[in-house]
Structures are given as structure tokens and as C-alpha cells.
Short mmCIF file of C-alpha atoms in Angstrom, two decimals:
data_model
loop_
_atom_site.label_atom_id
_atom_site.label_comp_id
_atom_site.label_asym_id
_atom_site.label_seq_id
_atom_site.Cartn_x
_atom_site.Cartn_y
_atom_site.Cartn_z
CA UNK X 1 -12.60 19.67 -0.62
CA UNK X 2 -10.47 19.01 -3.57
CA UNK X 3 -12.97 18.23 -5.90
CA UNK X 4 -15.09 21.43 -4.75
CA UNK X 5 -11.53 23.27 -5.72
CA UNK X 6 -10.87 21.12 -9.07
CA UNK X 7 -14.63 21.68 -10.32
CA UNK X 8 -15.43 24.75 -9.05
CA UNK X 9 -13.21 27.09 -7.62
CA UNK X 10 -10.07 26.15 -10.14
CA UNK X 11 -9.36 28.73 -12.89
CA UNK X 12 -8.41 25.80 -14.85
CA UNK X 13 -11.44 25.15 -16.52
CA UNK X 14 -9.92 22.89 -19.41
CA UNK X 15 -6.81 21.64 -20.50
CA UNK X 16 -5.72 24.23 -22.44
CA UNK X 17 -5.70 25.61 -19.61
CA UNK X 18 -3.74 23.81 -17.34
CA UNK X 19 -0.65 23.88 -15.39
CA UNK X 20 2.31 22.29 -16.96
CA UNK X 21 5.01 21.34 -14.98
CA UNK X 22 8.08 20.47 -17.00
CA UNK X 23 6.10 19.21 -20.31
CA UNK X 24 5.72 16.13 -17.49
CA UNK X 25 2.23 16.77 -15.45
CA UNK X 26 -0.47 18.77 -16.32
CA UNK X 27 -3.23 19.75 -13.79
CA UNK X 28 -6.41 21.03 -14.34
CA UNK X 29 -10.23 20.37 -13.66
CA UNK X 30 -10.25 17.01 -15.12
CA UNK X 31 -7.38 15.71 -13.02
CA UNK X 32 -3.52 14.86 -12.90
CA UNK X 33 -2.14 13.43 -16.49
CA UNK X 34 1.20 12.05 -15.77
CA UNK X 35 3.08 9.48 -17.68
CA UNK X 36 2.10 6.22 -17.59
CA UNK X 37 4.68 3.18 -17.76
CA UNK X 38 4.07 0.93 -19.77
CA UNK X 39 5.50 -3.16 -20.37
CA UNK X 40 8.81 -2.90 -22.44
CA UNK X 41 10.95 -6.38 -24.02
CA UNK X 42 12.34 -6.58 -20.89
CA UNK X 43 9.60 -6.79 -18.26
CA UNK X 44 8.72 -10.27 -17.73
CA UNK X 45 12.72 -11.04 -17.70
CA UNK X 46 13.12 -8.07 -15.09
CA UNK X 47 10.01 -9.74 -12.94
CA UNK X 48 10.92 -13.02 -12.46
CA UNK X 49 14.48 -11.37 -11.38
CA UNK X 50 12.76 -9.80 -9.09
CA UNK X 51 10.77 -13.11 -7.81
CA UNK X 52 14.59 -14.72 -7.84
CA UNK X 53 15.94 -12.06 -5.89
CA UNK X 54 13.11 -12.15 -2.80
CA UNK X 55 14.54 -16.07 -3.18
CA UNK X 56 17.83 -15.44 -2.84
CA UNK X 57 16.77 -13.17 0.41
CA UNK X 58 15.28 -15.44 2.03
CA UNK X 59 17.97 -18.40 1.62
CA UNK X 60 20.02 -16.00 2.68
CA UNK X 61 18.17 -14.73 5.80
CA UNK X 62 17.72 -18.63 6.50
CA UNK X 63 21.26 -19.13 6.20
CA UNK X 64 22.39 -16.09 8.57
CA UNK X 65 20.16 -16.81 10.90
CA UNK X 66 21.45 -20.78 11.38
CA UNK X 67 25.19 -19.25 11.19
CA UNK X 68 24.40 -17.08 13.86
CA UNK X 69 22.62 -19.81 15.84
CA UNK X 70 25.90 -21.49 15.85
CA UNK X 71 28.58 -19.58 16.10
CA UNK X 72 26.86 -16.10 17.83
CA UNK X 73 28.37 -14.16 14.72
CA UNK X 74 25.73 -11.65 13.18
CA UNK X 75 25.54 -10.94 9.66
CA UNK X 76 24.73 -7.91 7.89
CA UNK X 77 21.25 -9.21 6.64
CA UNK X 78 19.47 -6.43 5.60
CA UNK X 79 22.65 -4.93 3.88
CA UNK X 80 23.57 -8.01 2.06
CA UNK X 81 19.37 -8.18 1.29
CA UNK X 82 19.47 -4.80 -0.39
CA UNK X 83 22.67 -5.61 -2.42
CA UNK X 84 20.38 -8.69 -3.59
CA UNK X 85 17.27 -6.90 -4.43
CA UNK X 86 19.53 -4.32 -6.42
CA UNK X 87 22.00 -6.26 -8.31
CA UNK X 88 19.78 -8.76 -9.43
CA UNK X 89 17.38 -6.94 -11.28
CA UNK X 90 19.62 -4.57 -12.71
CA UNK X 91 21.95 -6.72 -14.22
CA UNK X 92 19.17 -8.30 -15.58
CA UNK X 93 18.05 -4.62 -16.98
CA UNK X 94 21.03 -4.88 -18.54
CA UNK X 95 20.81 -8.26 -20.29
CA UNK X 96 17.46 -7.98 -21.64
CA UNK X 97 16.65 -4.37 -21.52
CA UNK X 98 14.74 -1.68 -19.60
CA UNK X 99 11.32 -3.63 -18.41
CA UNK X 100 9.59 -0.12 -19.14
CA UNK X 101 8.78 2.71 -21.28
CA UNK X 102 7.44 5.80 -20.37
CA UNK X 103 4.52 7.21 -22.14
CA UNK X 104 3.65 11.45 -22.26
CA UNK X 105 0.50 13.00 -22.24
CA UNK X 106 -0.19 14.71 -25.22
CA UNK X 107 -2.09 17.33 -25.87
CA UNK X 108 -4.64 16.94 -28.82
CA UNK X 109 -8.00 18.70 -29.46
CA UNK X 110 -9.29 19.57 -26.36
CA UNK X 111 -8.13 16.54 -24.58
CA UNK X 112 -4.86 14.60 -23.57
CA UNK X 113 -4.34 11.85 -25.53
CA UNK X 114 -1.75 9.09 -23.73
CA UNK X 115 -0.10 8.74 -20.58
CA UNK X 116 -2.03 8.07 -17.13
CA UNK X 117 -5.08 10.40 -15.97
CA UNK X 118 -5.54 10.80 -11.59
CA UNK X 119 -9.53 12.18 -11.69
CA UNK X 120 -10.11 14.61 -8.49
CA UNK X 121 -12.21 12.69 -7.52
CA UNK X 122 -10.10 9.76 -6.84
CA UNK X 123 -7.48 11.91 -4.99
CA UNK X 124 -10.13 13.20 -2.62
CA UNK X 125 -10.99 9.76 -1.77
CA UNK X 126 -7.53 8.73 -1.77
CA UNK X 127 -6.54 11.62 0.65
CA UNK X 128 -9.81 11.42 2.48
CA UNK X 129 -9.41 7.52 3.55
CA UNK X 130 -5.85 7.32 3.83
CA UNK X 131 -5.74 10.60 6.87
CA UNK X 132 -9.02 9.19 8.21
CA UNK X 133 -8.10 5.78 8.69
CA UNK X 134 -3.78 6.57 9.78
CA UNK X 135 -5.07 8.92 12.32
CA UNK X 136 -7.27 5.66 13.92
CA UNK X 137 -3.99 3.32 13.20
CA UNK X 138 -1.59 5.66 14.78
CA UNK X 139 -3.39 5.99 17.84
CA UNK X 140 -3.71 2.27 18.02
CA UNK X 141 0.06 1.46 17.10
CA UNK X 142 0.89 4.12 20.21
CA UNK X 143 -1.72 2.51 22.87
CA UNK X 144 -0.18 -0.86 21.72
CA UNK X 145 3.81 0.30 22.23
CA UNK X 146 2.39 2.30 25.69
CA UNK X 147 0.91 -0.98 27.08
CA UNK X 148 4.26 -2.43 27.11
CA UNK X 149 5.90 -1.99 30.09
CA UNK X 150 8.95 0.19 30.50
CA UNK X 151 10.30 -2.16 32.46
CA UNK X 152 10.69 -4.40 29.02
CA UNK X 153 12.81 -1.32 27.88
CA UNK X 154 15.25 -1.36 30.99
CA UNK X 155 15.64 -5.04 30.39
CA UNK X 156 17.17 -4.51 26.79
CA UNK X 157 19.36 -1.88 28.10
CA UNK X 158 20.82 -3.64 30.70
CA UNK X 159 21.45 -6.34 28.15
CA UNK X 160 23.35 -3.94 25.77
CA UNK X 161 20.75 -3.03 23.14
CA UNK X 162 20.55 0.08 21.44
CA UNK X 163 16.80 1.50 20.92
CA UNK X 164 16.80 0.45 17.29
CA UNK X 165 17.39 -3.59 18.56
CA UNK X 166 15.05 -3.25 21.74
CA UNK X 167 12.06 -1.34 19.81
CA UNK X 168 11.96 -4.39 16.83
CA UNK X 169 13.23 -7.09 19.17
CA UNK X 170 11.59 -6.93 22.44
CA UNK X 171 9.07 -3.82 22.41
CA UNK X 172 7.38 -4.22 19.18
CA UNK X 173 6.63 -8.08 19.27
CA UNK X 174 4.95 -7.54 22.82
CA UNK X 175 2.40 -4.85 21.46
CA UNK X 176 1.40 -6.32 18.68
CA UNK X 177 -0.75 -8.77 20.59
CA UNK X 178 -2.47 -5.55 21.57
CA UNK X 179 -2.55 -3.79 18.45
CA UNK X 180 -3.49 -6.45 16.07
CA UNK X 181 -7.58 -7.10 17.27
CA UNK X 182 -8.16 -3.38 16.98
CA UNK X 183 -5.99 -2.84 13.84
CA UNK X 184 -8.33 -5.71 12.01
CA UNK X 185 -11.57 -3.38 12.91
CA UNK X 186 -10.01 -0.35 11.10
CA UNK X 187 -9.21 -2.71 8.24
CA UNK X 188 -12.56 -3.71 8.17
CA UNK X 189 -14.10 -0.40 8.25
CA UNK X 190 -11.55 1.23 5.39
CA UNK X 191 -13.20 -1.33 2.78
CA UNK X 192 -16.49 -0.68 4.06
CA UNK X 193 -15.70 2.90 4.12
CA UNK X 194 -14.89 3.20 0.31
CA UNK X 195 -18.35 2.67 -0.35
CA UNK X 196 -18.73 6.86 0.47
CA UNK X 197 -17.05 7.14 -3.12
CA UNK X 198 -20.49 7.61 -4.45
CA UNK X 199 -20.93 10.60 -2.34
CA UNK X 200 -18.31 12.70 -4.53
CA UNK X 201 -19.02 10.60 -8.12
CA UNK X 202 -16.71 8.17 -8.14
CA UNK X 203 -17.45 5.51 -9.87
CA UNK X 204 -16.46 2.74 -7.44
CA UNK X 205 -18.49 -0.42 -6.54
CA UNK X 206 -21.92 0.49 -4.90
CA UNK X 207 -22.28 3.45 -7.21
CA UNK X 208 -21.54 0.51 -10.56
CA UNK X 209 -24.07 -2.55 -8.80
CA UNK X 210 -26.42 -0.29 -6.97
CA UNK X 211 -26.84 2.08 -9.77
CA UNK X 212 -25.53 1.11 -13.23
CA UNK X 213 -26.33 -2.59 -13.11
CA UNK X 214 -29.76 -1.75 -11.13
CA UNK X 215 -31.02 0.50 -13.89
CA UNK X 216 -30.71 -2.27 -16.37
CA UNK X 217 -31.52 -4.68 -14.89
CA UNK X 218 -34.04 -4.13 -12.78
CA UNK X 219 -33.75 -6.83 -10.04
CA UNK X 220 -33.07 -4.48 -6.68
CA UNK X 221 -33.08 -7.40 -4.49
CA UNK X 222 -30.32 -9.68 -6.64
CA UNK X 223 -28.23 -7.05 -7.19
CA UNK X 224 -27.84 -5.80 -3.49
CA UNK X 225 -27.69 -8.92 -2.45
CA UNK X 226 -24.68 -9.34 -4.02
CA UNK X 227 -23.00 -5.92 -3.31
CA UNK X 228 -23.55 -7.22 -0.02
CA UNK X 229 -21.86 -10.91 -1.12
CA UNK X 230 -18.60 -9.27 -2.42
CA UNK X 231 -18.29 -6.94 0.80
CA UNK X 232 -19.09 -9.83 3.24
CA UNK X 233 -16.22 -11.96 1.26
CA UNK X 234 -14.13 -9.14 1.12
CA UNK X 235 -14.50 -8.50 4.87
CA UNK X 236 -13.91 -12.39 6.06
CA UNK X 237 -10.71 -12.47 3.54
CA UNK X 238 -9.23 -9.41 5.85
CA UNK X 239 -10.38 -11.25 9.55
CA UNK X 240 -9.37 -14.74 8.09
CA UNK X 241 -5.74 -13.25 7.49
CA UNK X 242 -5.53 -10.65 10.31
CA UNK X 243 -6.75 -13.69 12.76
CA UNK X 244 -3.74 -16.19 11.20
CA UNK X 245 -1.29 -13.00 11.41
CA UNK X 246 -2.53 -12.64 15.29
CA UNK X 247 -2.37 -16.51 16.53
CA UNK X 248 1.24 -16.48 14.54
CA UNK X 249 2.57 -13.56 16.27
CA UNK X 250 0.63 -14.75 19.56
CA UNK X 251 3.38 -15.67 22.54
CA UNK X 252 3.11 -19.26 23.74
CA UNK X 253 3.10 -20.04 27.33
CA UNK X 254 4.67 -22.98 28.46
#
């Protein structure tokens, strides 16, 4: 639908023609140009902050949870985890310098020239896939929380847990053994389903083996055999992890 709009429908026929928003983002029929951030002095500094930070987190998550363990005192984890991720990195912005610049699109000729370009056709997939595939998860994250019973719920209350507490502590952990074997399938069928980017021009992989490479090459049968190669890896990569995920989460009975 938004690629019918952006190519045909859209008074904006060219960039001279499109909408400007602030001197910022301009949209017309050949897309979104935004800015586009790009690696400053600073970056690889401000990254391996960042890597030092998730560190510290954890040590500290490690640390709270043995304290509490032995002395039933709670700690503030995610507060102090925030303050971590935050102060870290920015007083390491400070030492060595933003870790990006911002680059504007320009307009030259009869084109932008610079900054980052989002093609409708990319933001149809984008939107098309990602309200597809939540409406699937949603419904599977509420049969999973509904199979739980409220009796579970009562439990926590009568223990003195508010709803935040009982929903991560005792709900959530109980319906993921329910949620998980579905939740892989829709995994599953969001890669495959990316393949229907050739149906609106997007140049994404079957369009770039099954029709770029095949026209040069020739050799139909090599080259779908290994579009089918890279999906078939790319699909047992998602059950190998979703299956360790699921036997790590799964409850064990004495």
C-alpha cells in the first residue's frame, strides 16, 4: 500500500518536490532521506565503554544477587544498572569525544547527495512483516500468560507481591514453557517470509540469487540450491537457539 501511494498516487514525483521537514527529512517518491551517523574520533573509545559498562552490570547483578542471598536485603539493580550504562559512556564522550557525526542530505541536481536514504519499498516490507508477524506473537504471548493458572496469581498475593514482582517472577517464567515452541515457528516463518520482498521490488535475497546471479550465470539448479542452503542454515541457527533458550528456561522436576 505504501509503495502504490509513494509511486503512484504521491504528488511528489521528485525531489524537488518533496516534503521538507525542518531542513532534516525529506519525503518523496524515492523514499525517506534522513541523516545518517556516521563513525567520529571517538567511536571505538565510546564502544568498548559500552562493552565495559554491560561488564560492570553484570558483576554487579552477580554481586546483588549473592548480597541478597545472604542477608535478604534487595538492591536497586536495575537503577544502579542504568546509572552504569549512562555514566560510563558519557564520561567517556567526554574524554575522547562525541563517537558520531551527523551527516544532511543535500540537495544537488536532481538528487540528494549524503545522509541515509529509507526506499518505499523497504518500509512496506518493514511495516508489512513487523504487523503481520506481532499480531501472531501477541496472540501467542496472551495464550501463554492465560494458560497459567490464576491460582499462581493468588499465591504471589498472599505472599505480598505487587503485580509488577508476580507478572516477571512467578507468571511470566511459567508461560514461557508454553510460548516458546510456538514463538520459534513464527520466527521461522518471518525469515522465510522476507522472501515476498520480490513481490514489491525489493532487492532482497531470492530476487539477487534467483534473478541477478541466475541471469549470469546460468546454472538454475546451483544457484537455487543454494538460496535454499542459506535459508535452511538460517532456519536451524533460529531452532538451534530457540531450542537452548527453551531447555534453559525449562522447570526441572525433582
Amino acid at each position: 500500500i505504501l509503495y502504490c501511494y509513494f509511486a503512484v498516487f504521491s504528488p511528489m514525483r521528485g525531489p524537488r518536490n518533496s516534503h521538507n521537514f525542518g531542513d532534516t527529512f525529506f519525503v518523496s517518491s524515492r523514499g525517506l532521506n534522513m541523516p545518517a551517523a556516521l563513525a567520529a574520533d571517538g567511536f571505538w573509545p565510546f564502544v568498548i565503554s559500552v562493552v565495559l559498562a554491560i561488564v560492570a552490570i553484570v558483576l554487579m547483578a552477580r554481586w546483588a544477587n549473592k548480597r541478597f542471598e545472604a542477608t535478604g536485603v534487595p538492591f536497586h539493580k536495575f537503577w544502579a544498572g542504568l546509572a552504569l550504562f549512562i555514566v560510563i559512556p558519557a564520561l567517556c564522550a567526554l574524554i575522547f569525544g562525541a563517537p558520531l557525526h551527523w551527516e544532511m542530505p543535500k540537495l544537488q541536481g536532481f538528487n540528494f547527495v549524503g545522509g541515509w536514504v529509507l526506499i518505499p519499498e523497504l518500509l512496506a516490507l518493514t511495516l508489512a512483516l513487523t504487523v503481520y508477524t506481532a499480531a501472531f506473537i501477541a496472540e501467542i504471548v496472551r495464550s501463554g500468560i492465560k494458560s497459567v493458572s490464576h491460582g499462581q496469581t493468588e499465591a504471589a498475593r498472599s505472599l505480598g507481591l505487587r503485580p509488577g514482582p508476580t507478572l516477571r517472577k512467578v507468571i511470566i517464567p511459567q508461560a514461557l514453557r508454553v510460548i516458546i515452541p510456538p514463538l520459534t515457528s513464527q520466527y521461522l516463518n518471518l525469515a522465510k517470509n522476507s522472501s515476498l520482498a520480490a513481490g514489491i521490488g525489493y532487492p532482497e535475497m531470492v530476487s539477487l540469487f534467483a534473478g541477478t546471479v541466475l541471469n549470469q550465470t546460468g546454472q538454475a539448479i546451483e544457484v537455487i540450491a543454494i538460496t535454499m542452503s542459506v535459508y535452511l542454515a538460517i532456519s536451524i541457527s533460529i531452532s538451534l537457539l530457540m531450542n537452548w533458550y527453551n531447555k534453559r528456561i525449562a522447570l526441572i522436576e525433582r
